[in-house]
Short mmCIF file of C-alpha atoms and ligand atoms in Angstrom, two decimals:
data_model
loop_
_atom_site.label_atom_id
_atom_site.label_comp_id
_atom_site.label_asym_id
_atom_site.label_seq_id
_atom_site.Cartn_x
_atom_site.Cartn_y
_atom_site.Cartn_z
CA MET A 270 95.65 22.73 56.29
CA SER A 271 96.84 24.54 53.54
CA VAL A 272 100.50 26.52 52.82
CA GLN A 273 101.48 29.04 50.35
CA LEU A 274 103.70 27.90 48.63
CA ASP A 275 104.21 30.68 45.93
CA TYR A 276 105.29 34.19 46.36
CA PHE A 277 105.76 36.23 44.33
CA ALA A 278 106.36 40.40 44.63
CA ASP A 279 108.29 43.14 45.29
CA GLY A 280 111.38 42.20 42.95
CA VAL A 281 110.71 38.57 44.65
CA GLY A 282 110.01 35.02 43.50
CA THR A 283 109.75 31.82 45.33
CA ALA A 284 107.72 28.30 43.73
CA GLY A 285 107.27 25.76 46.83
CA LYS A 286 108.83 26.62 49.13
CA ASN A 287 106.85 26.98 53.44
CA LEU A 288 105.76 30.34 53.72
CA SER A 289 103.09 30.00 56.01
CA HIS A 290 105.47 33.00 58.21
CA PHE A 291 103.53 35.56 56.64
CA ALA A 292 100.51 34.33 57.69
CA ARG A 293 101.28 33.70 61.16
CA GLU A 294 100.65 36.32 63.65
CA PRO A 295 101.43 38.76 64.67
CA PHE A 296 103.38 39.12 61.55
CA ALA A 297 100.91 38.99 59.21
CA SER A 298 98.42 42.43 61.24
CA ALA A 299 101.49 43.84 61.57
CA ALA A 300 102.87 43.82 58.01
CA LEU A 301 99.21 44.49 57.17
CA ALA A 302 98.35 47.38 59.13
CA ALA A 303 102.16 48.70 57.81
CA SER A 304 101.29 48.34 54.36
CA GLU A 305 97.70 49.93 55.31
CA GLY A 306 99.73 52.46 56.50
CA SER A 307 101.03 53.40 53.55
CA ALA A 308 97.82 53.48 51.20
CA GLY A 309 97.95 56.52 49.03
CA VAL A 310 101.51 56.82 49.14
CA TYR A 311 102.85 54.74 46.78
CA ALA A 312 100.94 54.19 43.06
CA GLN A 313 100.14 50.93 42.79
CA GLY A 314 97.79 51.41 46.14
CA ILE A 315 98.81 48.85 49.41
CA VAL A 316 102.45 47.60 48.54
CA ASP A 317 104.11 43.97 49.42
CA VAL A 318 107.12 44.38 50.30
CA ARG A 319 105.93 41.52 53.47
CA TRP A 320 109.52 39.45 52.57
CA ARG A 321 111.61 42.99 53.60
CA GLN A 322 109.28 43.41 56.56
CA HIS A 323 109.68 39.49 57.24
CA ILE A 324 113.65 40.02 57.85
CA ALA A 325 113.32 43.73 59.00
CA CYS A 326 110.74 41.83 62.33
CA TRP A 327 113.68 39.54 62.23
CA ALA A 328 116.44 41.16 63.04
CA ALA A 329 115.05 43.45 65.22
CA LYS A 330 113.53 41.24 67.16
CA ASN A 331 117.19 39.75 67.48
CA GLY A 332 118.18 43.23 69.57
CA LEU A 333 115.47 42.89 72.06
CA GLY A 334 118.81 40.84 73.45
CA LEU A 335 121.21 42.75 73.30
CA GLU A 336 122.19 46.83 74.91
CA GLY A 337 120.84 49.55 73.31
CA ASP A 338 117.72 50.75 71.19
CA PHE A 339 115.97 50.95 67.98
CA VAL A 340 117.63 53.16 65.02
CA GLU A 341 115.90 53.78 61.48
CA CYS A 342 118.03 55.98 58.78
CA GLY A 343 115.58 56.55 55.83
CA VAL A 344 111.14 56.17 57.15
CA ASN A 345 108.74 57.61 55.13
CA THR A 346 105.93 56.55 55.86
CA GLY A 347 106.91 53.95 57.49
CA LEU A 348 106.45 50.01 55.91
CA MET A 349 109.17 48.58 57.43
CA ALA A 350 109.46 50.35 61.19
CA MET A 351 105.53 49.87 61.52
CA ALA A 352 105.80 47.01 60.89
CA VAL A 353 108.29 46.12 63.77
CA CYS A 354 106.19 48.08 66.02
CA LYS A 355 103.30 45.32 66.14
CA PHE A 356 105.32 42.83 65.37
CA LEU A 357 107.55 43.46 68.73
CA ASN A 358 104.26 45.20 70.53
CA ILE A 359 107.57 48.03 70.65
CA ASP A 360 105.80 49.15 73.50
CA LYS A 361 105.93 46.52 75.95
CA THR A 362 109.70 46.11 75.76
CA ASP A 363 112.76 48.93 77.63
CA LYS A 364 113.39 49.34 73.50
CA LYS A 365 112.14 53.31 72.05
CA PHE A 366 112.73 53.06 68.34
CA TYR A 367 114.05 56.51 66.96
CA LEU A 368 112.54 56.96 63.46
CA PHE A 369 115.14 59.38 61.13
CA ASP A 370 113.95 61.08 58.02
CA THR A 371 112.66 64.82 55.93
CA TYR A 372 109.47 63.46 56.26
CA GLU A 373 109.89 65.74 53.09
CA GLY A 374 111.88 63.43 50.96
CA ILE A 375 115.60 62.92 50.01
CA PRO A 376 117.78 65.94 49.71
CA ILE A 377 118.96 66.90 46.59
CA GLU A 378 121.89 69.13 47.28
CA GLN A 379 123.39 66.22 48.32
CA LEU A 380 123.39 63.87 45.87
CA HIS A 381 126.32 62.09 43.36
CA VAL A 382 124.98 62.78 40.26
CA SER A 383 124.00 59.53 38.94
CA GLU A 384 121.62 59.35 42.08
CA VAL A 385 119.87 62.61 41.36
CA LYS A 386 117.69 61.78 38.41
CA LEU A 387 116.13 58.82 39.87
CA ALA A 388 115.77 60.61 43.75
CA GLU A 389 114.00 63.00 41.61
CA SER A 390 111.61 60.19 40.19
CA HIS A 391 110.97 59.15 44.05
CA ASN A 392 110.51 62.54 45.67
CA LYS A 393 107.95 63.28 43.47
CA LEU A 394 107.01 59.95 43.93
CA TYR A 395 106.30 58.70 46.62
CA TYR A 396 108.74 60.82 49.43
CA THR A 397 106.86 63.65 48.80
CA ASN A 398 105.02 66.16 52.54
CA VAL A 399 104.07 62.62 55.12
CA TYR A 400 104.37 64.31 57.81
CA GLY A 401 101.32 63.84 58.65
CA LYS A 402 100.73 60.60 58.42
CA ALA A 403 103.82 59.45 59.99
CA LYS A 404 103.00 60.77 62.69
CA GLU A 405 99.38 58.92 62.99
CA ASN A 406 100.90 56.78 62.41
CA PHE A 407 103.55 56.20 65.22
CA ARG A 408 101.48 57.92 67.83
CA PRO A 409 99.67 55.16 68.19
CA TYR A 410 103.89 53.76 69.67
CA LYS A 411 105.22 55.80 72.49
CA ASN A 412 108.51 54.60 72.18
CA THR A 413 108.74 56.48 69.12
CA VAL A 414 110.83 59.02 68.48
CA MET A 415 109.88 60.97 65.31
CA VAL A 416 112.47 63.08 64.62
CA LYS A 417 112.86 64.77 61.72
CA GLY A 418 115.43 67.27 58.73
CA ILE A 419 118.15 66.57 58.67
CA LEU A 420 120.72 63.40 58.36
CA PRO A 421 123.23 63.63 59.34
CA ALA A 422 123.11 66.42 61.17
CA THR A 423 120.09 65.59 63.41
CA LEU A 424 121.90 62.30 65.24
CA SER A 425 123.32 64.84 67.52
CA GLU A 426 120.14 66.37 68.26
CA VAL A 427 119.29 62.65 70.46
CA ASN A 428 120.89 61.03 73.08
CA ILE A 429 121.97 57.90 71.62
CA GLU A 430 124.01 55.57 74.17
CA LYS A 431 124.05 51.89 72.23
CA VAL A 432 122.15 51.39 69.31
CA ALA A 433 120.34 47.60 69.34
CA TYR A 434 119.07 47.48 65.89
CA LEU A 435 119.23 49.94 62.44
CA SER A 436 118.07 50.27 59.75
CA ILE A 437 119.51 51.99 56.96
CA ASP A 438 117.31 52.99 53.97
CA LEU A 439 117.78 56.61 52.41
CA ASN A 440 118.34 55.37 48.32
CA GLN A 441 121.58 57.90 48.59
CA VAL A 442 125.29 57.04 49.30
CA PHE A 443 126.44 60.20 51.04
CA ALA A 444 124.78 59.98 53.58
CA GLU A 445 123.93 56.01 53.95
CA LYS A 446 127.97 55.94 54.29
CA ALA A 447 127.62 59.23 56.95
CA VAL A 448 125.75 57.53 59.32
CA ILE A 449 127.08 54.08 59.35
CA GLU A 450 130.58 55.91 60.28
CA ALA A 451 128.24 57.79 63.58
CA LEU A 452 127.01 54.76 64.44
CA TRP A 453 128.94 52.23 63.68
CA ASP A 454 130.46 51.93 67.24
CA LYS A 455 127.47 52.45 68.91
CA LEU A 456 126.51 49.73 68.09
CA SER A 457 125.91 46.58 70.28
CA VAL A 458 128.91 42.86 69.10
CA GLY A 459 125.83 40.98 66.89
CA ALA A 460 123.44 43.80 66.27
CA MET A 461 122.04 43.28 63.03
CA VAL A 462 122.07 46.56 59.87
CA LEU A 463 119.38 46.45 57.13
CA ILE A 464 120.48 47.20 54.47
CA ASP A 465 117.02 48.25 52.09
CA ASP A 466 118.70 49.75 48.98
CA TYR A 467 121.63 47.47 49.68
CA GLY A 468 121.16 44.78 46.31
CA PHE A 469 118.42 46.91 44.61
CA MET A 470 118.99 47.76 40.43
CA GLY A 471 119.67 52.21 40.29
CA HIS A 472 121.84 52.09 44.11
CA ASP A 473 125.38 51.20 42.79
CA LEU A 474 127.71 53.26 44.89
CA GLN A 475 125.70 52.41 47.58
CA HIS A 476 126.73 49.37 47.57
CA LYS A 477 129.67 49.74 46.54
CA MET A 478 130.32 52.11 49.10
CA TRP A 479 128.88 48.54 52.15
CA ASN A 480 130.92 46.67 50.75
CA GLU A 481 134.07 49.05 51.44
CA PHE A 482 132.94 49.42 54.45
CA ALA A 483 132.03 45.71 55.47
CA VAL A 484 135.73 44.99 54.38
CA LYS A 485 137.09 48.03 56.08
CA HIS A 486 135.50 46.58 59.36
CA ASP A 487 135.93 42.52 58.36
CA LYS A 488 132.34 41.86 57.77
CA TYR A 489 130.90 40.44 55.29
CA ILE A 490 127.63 41.35 53.47
CA ALA A 491 124.27 38.74 53.37
CA SER A 492 122.54 39.88 49.96
CA LEU A 493 119.08 38.73 50.61
CA PRO A 494 116.73 37.49 47.86
CA THR A 495 114.34 41.27 49.02
CA GLY A 496 117.88 43.10 47.81
CA GLN A 497 118.43 43.78 51.27
CA GLY A 498 121.81 43.27 52.74
CA LEU A 499 122.86 42.03 56.17
CA ILE A 500 125.78 43.12 58.97
CA ILE A 501 126.08 41.44 62.09
CA LYS A 502 127.86 44.00 64.75
C1 LIG B 157 112.99 54.35 50.62
S1 LIG B 157 112.10 55.57 51.86
C2 LIG B 157 112.49 54.79 53.09
C3 LIG B 157 111.41 54.07 52.84
C4 LIG B 157 110.93 53.73 54.33
N1 LIG B 157 112.19 52.25 55.19
C5 LIG B 157 109.90 53.08 54.39
O1 LIG B 157 109.84 51.00 55.60
O2 LIG B 157 108.40 52.78 53.72
C6 LIG B 157 113.84 56.97 51.43
C7 LIG B 157 113.57 57.95 51.83
O3 LIG B 157 114.42 58.72 53.04
C8 LIG B 157 114.67 60.19 53.40
N2 LIG B 157 115.82 60.86 53.54
C9 LIG B 157 116.95 60.52 51.51
N3 LIG B 157 117.96 61.32 52.77
C10 LIG B 157 117.39 61.60 53.35
C11 LIG B 157 118.38 62.52 54.62
N4 LIG B 157 119.87 62.82 53.43
N5 LIG B 157 117.85 62.67 55.40
C12 LIG B 157 116.49 62.45 55.84
N6 LIG B 157 116.25 61.58 55.38
C13 LIG B 157 116.52 61.84 53.80
C14 LIG B 157 113.78 60.64 52.29
O4 LIG B 157 112.61 61.57 52.92
C15 LIG B 157 113.13 59.38 52.11
O5 LIG B 157 110.87 58.94 52.68
#
């Protein structure tokens, strides 16, 4: 059987690597369903973010063996979270998956002045009012809990005692800092914190904040070629 070796998408390029994990089930169907669930939202149509989805699925699966629920802060239409739900068959697990977002874009009033331009352009292009679309995407998954509104205040709207997987993708430093400070003590030892924007161009304030946070907690962030950062509690 021939194996895909080369890949270039989402700013990641590989040559001569065994990429059969993309074709294997249940990942292949999960990634495709999540990308199809965002069709029409991203200008490029169906987006190929499989490498990021692969990391999210792996990090979430690690959480199945740990105490606590799953949390994603910054969901939009669910390119990552929907892939995780389908990959793990989340309703067959004992995990609730809390999905926090305004579902209508980044609150500009929370931003540092240097973040405003990029956020305004992304709000216009991608982070529009997607609540209806997101509800449709997550309706099949009864273990998901969508929490609509502005973080960090919305964290107190639900009762999260322990966290076994945390994905943070808010595209801004203020709310990401507030969220990790609120949730760090609730993370089970061994739980993954997946930081979507960590290595992406234009997200320097977040990068700096996360590095400072890691030093304070004696952690070292894995900087992945996908742009994601990864901390193990
Ligand atoms: C890059 S998108 C998330 C993409 C998502 N992780 C995916 O897999 O498709 C960033 C999201 O963060 C949300 N957001 C940013 N700041 C927020 C805040 N303070 N409270 C709630 N949502 C916020 C935006 O509405 C936007 O949907």
